[in-house]
PDB file of C-alpha atoms and ligand atoms in Angstrom:
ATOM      1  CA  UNK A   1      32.228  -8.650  24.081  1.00 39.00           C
ATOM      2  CA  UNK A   2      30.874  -5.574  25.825  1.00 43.00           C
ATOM      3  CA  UNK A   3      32.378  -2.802  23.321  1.00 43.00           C
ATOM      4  CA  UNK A   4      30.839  -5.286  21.001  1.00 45.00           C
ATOM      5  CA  UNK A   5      27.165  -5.289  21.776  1.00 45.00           C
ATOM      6  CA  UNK A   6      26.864  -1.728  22.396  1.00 43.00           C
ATOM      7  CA  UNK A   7      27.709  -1.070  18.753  1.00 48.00           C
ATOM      8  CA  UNK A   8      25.482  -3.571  18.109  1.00 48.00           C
ATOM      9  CA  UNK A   9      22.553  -1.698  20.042  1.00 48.00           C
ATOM     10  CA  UNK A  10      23.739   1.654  18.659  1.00 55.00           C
ATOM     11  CA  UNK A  11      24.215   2.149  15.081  1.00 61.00           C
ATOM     12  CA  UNK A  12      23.162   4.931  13.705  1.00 70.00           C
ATOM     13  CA  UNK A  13      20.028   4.266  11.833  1.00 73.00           C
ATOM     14  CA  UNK A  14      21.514   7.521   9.825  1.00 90.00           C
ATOM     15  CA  UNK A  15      23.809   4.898   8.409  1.00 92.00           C
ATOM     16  CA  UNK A  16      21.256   2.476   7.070  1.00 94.00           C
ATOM     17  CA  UNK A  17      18.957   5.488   5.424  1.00 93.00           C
ATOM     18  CA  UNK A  18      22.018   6.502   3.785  1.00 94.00           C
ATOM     19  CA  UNK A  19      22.900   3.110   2.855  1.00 96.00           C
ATOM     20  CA  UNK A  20      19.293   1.913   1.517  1.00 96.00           C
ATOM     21  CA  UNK A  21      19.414   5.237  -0.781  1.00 96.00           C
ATOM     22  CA  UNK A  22      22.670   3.826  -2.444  1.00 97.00           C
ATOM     23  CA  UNK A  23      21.406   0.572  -2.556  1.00 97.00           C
ATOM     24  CA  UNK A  24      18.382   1.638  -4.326  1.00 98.00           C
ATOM     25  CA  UNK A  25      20.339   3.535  -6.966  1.00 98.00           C
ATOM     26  CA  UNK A  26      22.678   0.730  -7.344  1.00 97.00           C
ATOM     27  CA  UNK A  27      19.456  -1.370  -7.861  1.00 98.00           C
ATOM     28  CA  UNK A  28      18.259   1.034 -10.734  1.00 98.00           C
ATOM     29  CA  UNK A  29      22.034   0.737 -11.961  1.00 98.00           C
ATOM     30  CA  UNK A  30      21.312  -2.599 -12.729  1.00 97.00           C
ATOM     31  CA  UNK A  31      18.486  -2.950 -13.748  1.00 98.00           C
ATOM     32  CA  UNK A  32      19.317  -0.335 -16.908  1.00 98.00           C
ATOM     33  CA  UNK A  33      22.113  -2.811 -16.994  1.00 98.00           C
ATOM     34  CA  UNK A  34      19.901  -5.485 -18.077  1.00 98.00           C
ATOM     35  CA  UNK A  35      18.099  -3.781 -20.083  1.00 98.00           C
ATOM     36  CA  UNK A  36      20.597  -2.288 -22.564  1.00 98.00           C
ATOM     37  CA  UNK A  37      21.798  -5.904 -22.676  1.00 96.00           C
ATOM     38  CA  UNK A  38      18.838  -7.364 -23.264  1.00 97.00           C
ATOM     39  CA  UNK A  39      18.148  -4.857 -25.925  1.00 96.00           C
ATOM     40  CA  UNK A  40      21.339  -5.344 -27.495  1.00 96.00           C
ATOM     41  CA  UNK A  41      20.365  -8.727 -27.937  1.00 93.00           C
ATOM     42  CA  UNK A  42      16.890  -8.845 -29.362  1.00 93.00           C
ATOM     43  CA  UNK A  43      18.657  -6.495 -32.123  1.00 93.00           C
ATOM     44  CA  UNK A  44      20.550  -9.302 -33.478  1.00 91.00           C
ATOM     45  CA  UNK A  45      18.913 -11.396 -36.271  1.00 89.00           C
ATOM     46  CA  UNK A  46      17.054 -14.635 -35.840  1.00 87.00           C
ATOM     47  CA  UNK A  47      19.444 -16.320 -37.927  1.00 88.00           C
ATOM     48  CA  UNK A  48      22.367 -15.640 -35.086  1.00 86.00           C
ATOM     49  CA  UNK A  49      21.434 -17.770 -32.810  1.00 83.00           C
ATOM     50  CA  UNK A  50      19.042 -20.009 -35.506  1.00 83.00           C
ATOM     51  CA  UNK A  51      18.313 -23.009 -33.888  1.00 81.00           C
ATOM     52  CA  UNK A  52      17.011 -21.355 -30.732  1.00 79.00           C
ATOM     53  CA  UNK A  53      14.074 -20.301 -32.464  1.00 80.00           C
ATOM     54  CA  UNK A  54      13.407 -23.519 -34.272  1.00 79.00           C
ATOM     55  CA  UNK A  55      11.699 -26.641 -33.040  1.00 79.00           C
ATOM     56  CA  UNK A  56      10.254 -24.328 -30.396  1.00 77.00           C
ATOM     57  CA  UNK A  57      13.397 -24.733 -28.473  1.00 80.00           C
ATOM     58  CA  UNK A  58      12.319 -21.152 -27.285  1.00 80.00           C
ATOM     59  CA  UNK A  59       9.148 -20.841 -26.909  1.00 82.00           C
ATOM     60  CA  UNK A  60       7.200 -18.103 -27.947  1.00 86.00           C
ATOM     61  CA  UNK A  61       8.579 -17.141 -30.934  1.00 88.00           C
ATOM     62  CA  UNK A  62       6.969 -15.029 -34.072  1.00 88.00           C
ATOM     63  CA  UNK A  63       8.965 -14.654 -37.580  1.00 86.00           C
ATOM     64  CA  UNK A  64       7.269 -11.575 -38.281  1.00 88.00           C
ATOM     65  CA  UNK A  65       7.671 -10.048 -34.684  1.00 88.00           C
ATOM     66  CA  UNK A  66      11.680 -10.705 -34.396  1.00 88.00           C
ATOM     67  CA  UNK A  67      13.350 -12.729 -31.803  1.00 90.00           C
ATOM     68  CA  UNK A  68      12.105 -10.032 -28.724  1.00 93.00           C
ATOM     69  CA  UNK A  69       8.997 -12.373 -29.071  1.00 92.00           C
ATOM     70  CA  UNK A  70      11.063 -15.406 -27.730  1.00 91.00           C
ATOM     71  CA  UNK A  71      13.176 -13.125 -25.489  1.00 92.00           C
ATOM     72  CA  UNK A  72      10.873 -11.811 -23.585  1.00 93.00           C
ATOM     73  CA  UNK A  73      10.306 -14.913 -21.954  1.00 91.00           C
ATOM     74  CA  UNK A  74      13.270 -15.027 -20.312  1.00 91.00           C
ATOM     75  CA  UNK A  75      14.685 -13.426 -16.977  1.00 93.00           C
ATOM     76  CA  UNK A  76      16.419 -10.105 -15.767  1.00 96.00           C
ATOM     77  CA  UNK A  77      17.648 -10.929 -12.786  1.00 95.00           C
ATOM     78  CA  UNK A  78      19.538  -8.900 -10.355  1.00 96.00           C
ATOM     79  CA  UNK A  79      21.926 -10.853  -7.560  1.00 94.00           C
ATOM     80  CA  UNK A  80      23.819 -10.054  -5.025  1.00 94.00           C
ATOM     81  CA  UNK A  81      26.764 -11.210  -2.383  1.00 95.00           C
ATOM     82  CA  UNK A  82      28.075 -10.115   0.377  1.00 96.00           C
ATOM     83  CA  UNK A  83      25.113  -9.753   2.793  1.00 97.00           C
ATOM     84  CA  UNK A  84      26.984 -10.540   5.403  1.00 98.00           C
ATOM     85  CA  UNK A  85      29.603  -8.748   5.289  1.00 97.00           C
ATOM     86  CA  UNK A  86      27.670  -5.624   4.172  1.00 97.00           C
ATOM     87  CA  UNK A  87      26.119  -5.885   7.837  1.00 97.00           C
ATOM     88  CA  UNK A  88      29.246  -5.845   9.411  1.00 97.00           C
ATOM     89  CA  UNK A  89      30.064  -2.602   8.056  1.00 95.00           C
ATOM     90  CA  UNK A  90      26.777  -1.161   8.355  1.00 95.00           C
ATOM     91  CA  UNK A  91      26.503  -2.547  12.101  1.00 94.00           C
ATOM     92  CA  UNK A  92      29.550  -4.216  13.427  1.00 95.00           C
ATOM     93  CA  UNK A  93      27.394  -7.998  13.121  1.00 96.00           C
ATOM     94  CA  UNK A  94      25.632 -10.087  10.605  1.00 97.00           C
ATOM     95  CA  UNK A  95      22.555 -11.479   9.688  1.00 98.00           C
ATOM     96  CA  UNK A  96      23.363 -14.553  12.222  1.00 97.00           C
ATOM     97  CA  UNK A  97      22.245 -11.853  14.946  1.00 97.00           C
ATOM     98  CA  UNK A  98      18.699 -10.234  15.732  1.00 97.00           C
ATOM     99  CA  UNK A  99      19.587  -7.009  14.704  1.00 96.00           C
ATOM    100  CA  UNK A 100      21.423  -7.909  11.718  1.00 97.00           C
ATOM    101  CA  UNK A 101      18.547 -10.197  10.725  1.00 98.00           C
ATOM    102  CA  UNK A 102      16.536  -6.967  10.438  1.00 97.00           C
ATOM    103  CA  UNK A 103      18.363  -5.006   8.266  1.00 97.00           C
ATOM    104  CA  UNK A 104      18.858  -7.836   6.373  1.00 98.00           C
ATOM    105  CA  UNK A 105      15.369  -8.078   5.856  1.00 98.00           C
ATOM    106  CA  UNK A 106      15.177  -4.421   4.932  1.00 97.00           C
ATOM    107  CA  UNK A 107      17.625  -4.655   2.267  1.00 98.00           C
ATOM    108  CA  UNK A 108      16.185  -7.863   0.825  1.00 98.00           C
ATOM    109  CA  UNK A 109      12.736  -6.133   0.634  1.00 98.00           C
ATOM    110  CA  UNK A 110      13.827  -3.351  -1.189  1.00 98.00           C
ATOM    111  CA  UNK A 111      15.224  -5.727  -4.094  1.00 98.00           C
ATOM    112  CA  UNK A 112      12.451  -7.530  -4.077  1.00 97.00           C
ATOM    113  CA  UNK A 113      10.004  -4.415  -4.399  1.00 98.00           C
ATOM    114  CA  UNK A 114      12.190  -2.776  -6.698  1.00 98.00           C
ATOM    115  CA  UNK A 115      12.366  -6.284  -9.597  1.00 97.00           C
ATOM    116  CA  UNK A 116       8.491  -6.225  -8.506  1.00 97.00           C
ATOM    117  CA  UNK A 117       8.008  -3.064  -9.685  1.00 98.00           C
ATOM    118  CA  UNK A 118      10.278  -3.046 -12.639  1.00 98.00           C
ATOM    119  CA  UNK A 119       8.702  -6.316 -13.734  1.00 97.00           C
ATOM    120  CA  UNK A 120       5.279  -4.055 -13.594  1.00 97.00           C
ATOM    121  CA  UNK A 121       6.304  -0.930 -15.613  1.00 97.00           C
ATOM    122  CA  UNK A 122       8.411  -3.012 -18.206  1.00 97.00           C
ATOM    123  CA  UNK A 123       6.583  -5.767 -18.617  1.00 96.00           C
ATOM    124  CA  UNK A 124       9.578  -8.570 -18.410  1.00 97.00           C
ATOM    125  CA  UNK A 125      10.339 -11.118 -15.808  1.00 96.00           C
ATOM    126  CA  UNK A 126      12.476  -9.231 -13.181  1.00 97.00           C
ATOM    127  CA  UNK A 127      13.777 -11.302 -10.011  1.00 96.00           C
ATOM    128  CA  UNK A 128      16.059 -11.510  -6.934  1.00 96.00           C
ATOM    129  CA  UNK A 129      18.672 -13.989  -7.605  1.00 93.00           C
ATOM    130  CA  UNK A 130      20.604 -15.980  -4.400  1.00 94.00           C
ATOM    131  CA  UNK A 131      23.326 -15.907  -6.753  1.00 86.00           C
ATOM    132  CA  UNK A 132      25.879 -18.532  -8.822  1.00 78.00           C
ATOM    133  CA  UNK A 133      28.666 -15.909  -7.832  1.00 87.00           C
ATOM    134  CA  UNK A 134      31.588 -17.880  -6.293  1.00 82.00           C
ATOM    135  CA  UNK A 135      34.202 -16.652  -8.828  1.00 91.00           C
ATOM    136  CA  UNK A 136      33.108 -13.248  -8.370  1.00 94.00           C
ATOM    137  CA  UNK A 137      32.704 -13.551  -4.481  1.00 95.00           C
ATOM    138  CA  UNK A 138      36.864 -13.805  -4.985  1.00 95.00           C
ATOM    139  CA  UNK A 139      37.011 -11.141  -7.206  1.00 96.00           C
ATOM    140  CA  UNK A 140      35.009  -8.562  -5.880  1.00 96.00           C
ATOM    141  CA  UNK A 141      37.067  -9.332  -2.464  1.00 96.00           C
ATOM    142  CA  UNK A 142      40.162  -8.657  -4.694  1.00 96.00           C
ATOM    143  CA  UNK A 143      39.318  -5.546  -5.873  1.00 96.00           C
ATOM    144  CA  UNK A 144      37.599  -4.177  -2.393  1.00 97.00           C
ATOM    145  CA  UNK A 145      40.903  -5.020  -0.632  1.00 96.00           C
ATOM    146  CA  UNK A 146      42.999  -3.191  -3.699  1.00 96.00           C
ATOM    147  CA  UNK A 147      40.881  -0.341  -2.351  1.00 96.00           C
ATOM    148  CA  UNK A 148      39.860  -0.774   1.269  1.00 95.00           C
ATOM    149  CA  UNK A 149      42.380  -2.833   2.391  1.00 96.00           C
ATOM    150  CA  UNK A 150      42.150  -5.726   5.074  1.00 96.00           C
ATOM    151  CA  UNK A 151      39.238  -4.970   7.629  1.00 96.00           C
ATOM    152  CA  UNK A 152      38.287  -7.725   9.813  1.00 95.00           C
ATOM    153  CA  UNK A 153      34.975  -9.926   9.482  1.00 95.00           C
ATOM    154  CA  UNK A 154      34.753  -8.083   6.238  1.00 96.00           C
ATOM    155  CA  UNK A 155      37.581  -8.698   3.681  1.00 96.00           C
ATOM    156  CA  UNK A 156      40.167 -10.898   5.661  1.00 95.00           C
ATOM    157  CA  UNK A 157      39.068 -13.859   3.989  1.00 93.00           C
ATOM    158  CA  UNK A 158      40.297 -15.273   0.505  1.00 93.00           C
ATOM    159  CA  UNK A 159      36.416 -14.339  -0.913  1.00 95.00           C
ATOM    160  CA  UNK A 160      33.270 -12.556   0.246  1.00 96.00           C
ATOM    161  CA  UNK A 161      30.391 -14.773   1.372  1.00 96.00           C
ATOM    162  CA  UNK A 162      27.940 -15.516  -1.290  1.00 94.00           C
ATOM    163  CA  UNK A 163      24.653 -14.162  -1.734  1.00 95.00           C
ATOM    164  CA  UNK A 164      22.578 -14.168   1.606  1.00 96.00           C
ATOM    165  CA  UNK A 165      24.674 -17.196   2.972  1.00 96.00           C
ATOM    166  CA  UNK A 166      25.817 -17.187   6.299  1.00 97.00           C
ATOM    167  CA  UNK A 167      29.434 -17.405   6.157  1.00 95.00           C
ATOM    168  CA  UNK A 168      30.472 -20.577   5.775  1.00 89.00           C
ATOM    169  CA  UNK A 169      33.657 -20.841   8.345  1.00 89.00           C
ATOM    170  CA  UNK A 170      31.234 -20.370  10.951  1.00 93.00           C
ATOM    171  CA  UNK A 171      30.635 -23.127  12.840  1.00 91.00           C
ATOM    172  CA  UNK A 172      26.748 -24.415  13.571  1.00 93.00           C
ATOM    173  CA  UNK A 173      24.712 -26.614  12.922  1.00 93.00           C
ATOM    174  CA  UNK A 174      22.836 -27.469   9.826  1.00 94.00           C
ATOM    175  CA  UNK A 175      19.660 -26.395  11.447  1.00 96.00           C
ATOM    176  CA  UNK A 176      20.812 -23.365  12.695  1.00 97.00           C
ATOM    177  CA  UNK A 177      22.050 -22.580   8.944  1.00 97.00           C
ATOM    178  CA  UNK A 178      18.573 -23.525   7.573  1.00 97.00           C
ATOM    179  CA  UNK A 179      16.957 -21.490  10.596  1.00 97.00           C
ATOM    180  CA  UNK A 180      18.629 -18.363   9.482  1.00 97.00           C
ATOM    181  CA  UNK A 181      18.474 -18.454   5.793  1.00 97.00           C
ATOM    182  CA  UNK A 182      14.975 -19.624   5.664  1.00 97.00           C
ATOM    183  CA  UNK A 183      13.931 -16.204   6.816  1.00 97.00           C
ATOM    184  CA  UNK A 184      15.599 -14.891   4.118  1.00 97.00           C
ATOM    185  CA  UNK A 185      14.688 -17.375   0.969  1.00 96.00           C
ATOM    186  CA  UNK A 186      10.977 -15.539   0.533  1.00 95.00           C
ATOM    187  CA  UNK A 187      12.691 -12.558  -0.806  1.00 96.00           C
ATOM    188  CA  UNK A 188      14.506 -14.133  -3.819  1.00 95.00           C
ATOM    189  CA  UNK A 189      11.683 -14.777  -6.506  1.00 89.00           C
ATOM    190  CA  UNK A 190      14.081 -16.175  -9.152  1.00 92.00           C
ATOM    191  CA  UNK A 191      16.072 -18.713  -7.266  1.00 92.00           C
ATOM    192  CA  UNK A 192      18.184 -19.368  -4.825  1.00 94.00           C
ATOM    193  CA  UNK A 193      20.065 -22.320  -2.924  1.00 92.00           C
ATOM    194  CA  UNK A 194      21.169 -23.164   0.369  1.00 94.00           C
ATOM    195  CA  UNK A 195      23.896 -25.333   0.740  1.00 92.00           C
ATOM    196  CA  UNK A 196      24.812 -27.267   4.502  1.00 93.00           C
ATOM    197  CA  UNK A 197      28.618 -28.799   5.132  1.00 89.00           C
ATOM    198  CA  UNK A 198      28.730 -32.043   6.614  1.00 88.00           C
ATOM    199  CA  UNK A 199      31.801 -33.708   8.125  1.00 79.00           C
ATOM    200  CA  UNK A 200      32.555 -37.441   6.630  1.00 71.00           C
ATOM    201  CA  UNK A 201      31.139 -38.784   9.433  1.00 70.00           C
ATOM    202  CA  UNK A 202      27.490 -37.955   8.150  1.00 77.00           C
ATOM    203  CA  UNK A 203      27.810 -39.591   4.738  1.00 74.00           C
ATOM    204  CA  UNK A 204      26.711 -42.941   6.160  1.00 79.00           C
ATOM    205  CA  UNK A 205      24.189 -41.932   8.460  1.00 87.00           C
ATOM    206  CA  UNK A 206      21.219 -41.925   6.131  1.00 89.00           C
ATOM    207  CA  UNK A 207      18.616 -41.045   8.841  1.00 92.00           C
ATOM    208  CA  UNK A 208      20.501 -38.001   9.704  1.00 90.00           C
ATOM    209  CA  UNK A 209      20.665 -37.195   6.225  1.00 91.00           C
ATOM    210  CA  UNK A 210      17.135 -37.671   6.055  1.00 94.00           C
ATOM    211  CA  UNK A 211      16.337 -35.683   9.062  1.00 95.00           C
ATOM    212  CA  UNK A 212      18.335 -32.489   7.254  1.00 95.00           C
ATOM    213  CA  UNK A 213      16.448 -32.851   4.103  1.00 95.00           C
ATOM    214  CA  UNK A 214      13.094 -32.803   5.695  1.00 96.00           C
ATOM    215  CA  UNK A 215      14.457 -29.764   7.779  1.00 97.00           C
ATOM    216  CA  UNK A 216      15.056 -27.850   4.957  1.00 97.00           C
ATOM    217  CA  UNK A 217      11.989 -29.042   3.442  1.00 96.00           C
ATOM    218  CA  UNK A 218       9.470 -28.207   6.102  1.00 96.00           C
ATOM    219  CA  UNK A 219      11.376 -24.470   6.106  1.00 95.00           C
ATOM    220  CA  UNK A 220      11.229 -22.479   3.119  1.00 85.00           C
ATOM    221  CA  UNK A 221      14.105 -23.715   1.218  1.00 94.00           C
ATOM    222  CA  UNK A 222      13.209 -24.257  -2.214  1.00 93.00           C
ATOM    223  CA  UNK A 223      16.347 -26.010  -3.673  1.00 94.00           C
ATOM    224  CA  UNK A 224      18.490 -27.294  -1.466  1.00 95.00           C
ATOM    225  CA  UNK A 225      22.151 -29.038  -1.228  1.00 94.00           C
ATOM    226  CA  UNK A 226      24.265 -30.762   1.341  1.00 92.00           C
ATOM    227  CA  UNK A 227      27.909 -31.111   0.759  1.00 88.00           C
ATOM    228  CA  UNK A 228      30.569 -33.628   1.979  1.00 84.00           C
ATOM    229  CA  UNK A 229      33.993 -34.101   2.240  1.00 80.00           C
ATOM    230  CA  UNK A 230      35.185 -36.481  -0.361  1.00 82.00           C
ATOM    231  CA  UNK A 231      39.584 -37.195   0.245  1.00 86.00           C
ATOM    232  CA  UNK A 232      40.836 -38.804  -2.844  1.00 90.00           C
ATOM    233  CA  UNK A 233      44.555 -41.164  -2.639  1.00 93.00           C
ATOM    234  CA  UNK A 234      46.354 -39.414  -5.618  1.00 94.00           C
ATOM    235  CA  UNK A 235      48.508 -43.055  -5.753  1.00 94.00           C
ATOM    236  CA  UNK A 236      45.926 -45.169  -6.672  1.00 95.00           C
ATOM    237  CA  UNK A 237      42.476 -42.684  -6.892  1.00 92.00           C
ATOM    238  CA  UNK A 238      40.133 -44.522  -5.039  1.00 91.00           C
ATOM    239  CA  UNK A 239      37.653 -41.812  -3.284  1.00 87.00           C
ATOM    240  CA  UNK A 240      35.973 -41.534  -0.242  1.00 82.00           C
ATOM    241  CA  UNK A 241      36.466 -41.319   3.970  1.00 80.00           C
ATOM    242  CA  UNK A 242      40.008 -41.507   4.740  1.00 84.00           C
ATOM    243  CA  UNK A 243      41.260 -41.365   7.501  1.00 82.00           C
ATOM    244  CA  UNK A 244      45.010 -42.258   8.312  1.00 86.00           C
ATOM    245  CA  UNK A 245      46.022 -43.802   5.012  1.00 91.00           C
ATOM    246  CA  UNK A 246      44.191 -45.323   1.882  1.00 93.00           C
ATOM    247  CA  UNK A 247      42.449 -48.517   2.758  1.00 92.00           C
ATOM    248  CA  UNK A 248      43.503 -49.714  -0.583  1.00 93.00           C
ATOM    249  CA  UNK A 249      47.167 -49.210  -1.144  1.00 95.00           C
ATOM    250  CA  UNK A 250      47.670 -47.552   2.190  1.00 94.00           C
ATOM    251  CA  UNK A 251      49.581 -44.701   0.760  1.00 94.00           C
ATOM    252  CA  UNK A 252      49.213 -41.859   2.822  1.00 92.00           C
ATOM    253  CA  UNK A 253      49.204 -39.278   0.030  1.00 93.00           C
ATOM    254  CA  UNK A 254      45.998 -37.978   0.472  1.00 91.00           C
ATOM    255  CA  UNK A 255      44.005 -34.962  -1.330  1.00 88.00           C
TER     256      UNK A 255
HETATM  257 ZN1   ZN B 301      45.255 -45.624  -2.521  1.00 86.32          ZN
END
């Protein structure tokens, strides 16, 4: 615990500079990205994709202007994953710590300025996405361990957290969750969700439920989700709590 919090209290801020430099031409990386797709795609004709442009289905659109009329409309988004286990490579903890809370903040600002800006110069809706990544969070981890190898905190789990989640074996409280990502929410202006686990036990407590919606609510967490645990009886499907065997056929062959 000692060893611990002295690397916690000093990293070399060296690292970070160095780090926020990559980042920032990654950023750029992606955003060129975007754009040759995006320009690959107003190149095709209108009658492609035909029934987009009719019925105003997208909105926007001018025959004699091509579909880049419609498409501009749309979003360039840039997402991410990871977050926290970036920060334990940049500073031995994550963003579920003061100090890693601040570089996290950092790094979220810079892709926030950066879609700001590029949303200025180019004229099309740039954003931060909080990201629909969870087949990627396993095979980024894949390919990071194929190189990297097994370091721990950072790719000794089956995936990589996603976006700026904290990571989800951890175990606190659905406040505590909402505490620390709500600091982080502001940054992503083109979505984002936070998610809480529940045991079984909450699924019938409405006012707790309640309680943890209002939480959220009163925090900034614009769209927000709260899973449960759901066992299934593969002998005769019924679905819900569980607990020793089915309370319909009493088979004990439980998903
Ligand atoms: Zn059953």
């Amino acid at each position: 615990m000692q060893a611990k919090q002295m690397f916690i209290n000093e990293y070399d801020d060296n690292i970070i500079e160095v780090f926020m430099k990559l980042l920032d031409q990654k950023i750029h990386e992606a955003k060129d990205m975007l754009l040759e797709r995006y320009k690959w795609i107003c190149s095709q004709s209108p009658a492609s994709a035909k029934f987009m442009y009719e019925n105003g289905t997208m909105l926007g659109y001018h025959p004699e202007e091509g579909i880049e009329s419609a498409l501009r409309h749309g979003t360039l988004v840039i997402g991410q994953l990871g977050l926290a286990e970036c920060l334990q490579i940049l500073i031995g903890c994550d963003h579920t710590t003061e100090p890693g809370m601040k570089i996290a903040k950092q790094i979220e600002q810079l892709f926030k300025d950066r879609c700001s800006q590029f949303k200025q110069e180019l004229h099309l809706n740039f954003g931060v996405y909080y990201t629909p990544a969870e087949n990627l969070c396993h095979t980024a981890l894949k390919k990071f361990r194929a190189k990297w190898g097994v370091i721990p905190n950072v790719s000794d789990k089956d995936f990589f957290t996603n976006s700026i989640h904290v990571p989800v074996w951890y175990k606190i409280s659905p406040f505590e969750k909402i505490d620390i990502e709500s600091q982080l929410t502001g940054y992503s202006n083109a979505g984002c969700i936070t998610y809480v686990e529940l045991d079984a036990s909450a699924v019938h407590n409405t006012k707790a439920l309640e309680q943890i919606v209002n939480y959220a609510m009163d925090h900034d967490i614009p769209y927000f989700a709260i899973n449960v645990p759901s066992d299934t009886c593969l002998d005769c499907g019924f679905q819900g709590e569980i607990n020793d065997k089915c309370p319909i056929c009493g088979s004990n062959n439980i998903q």
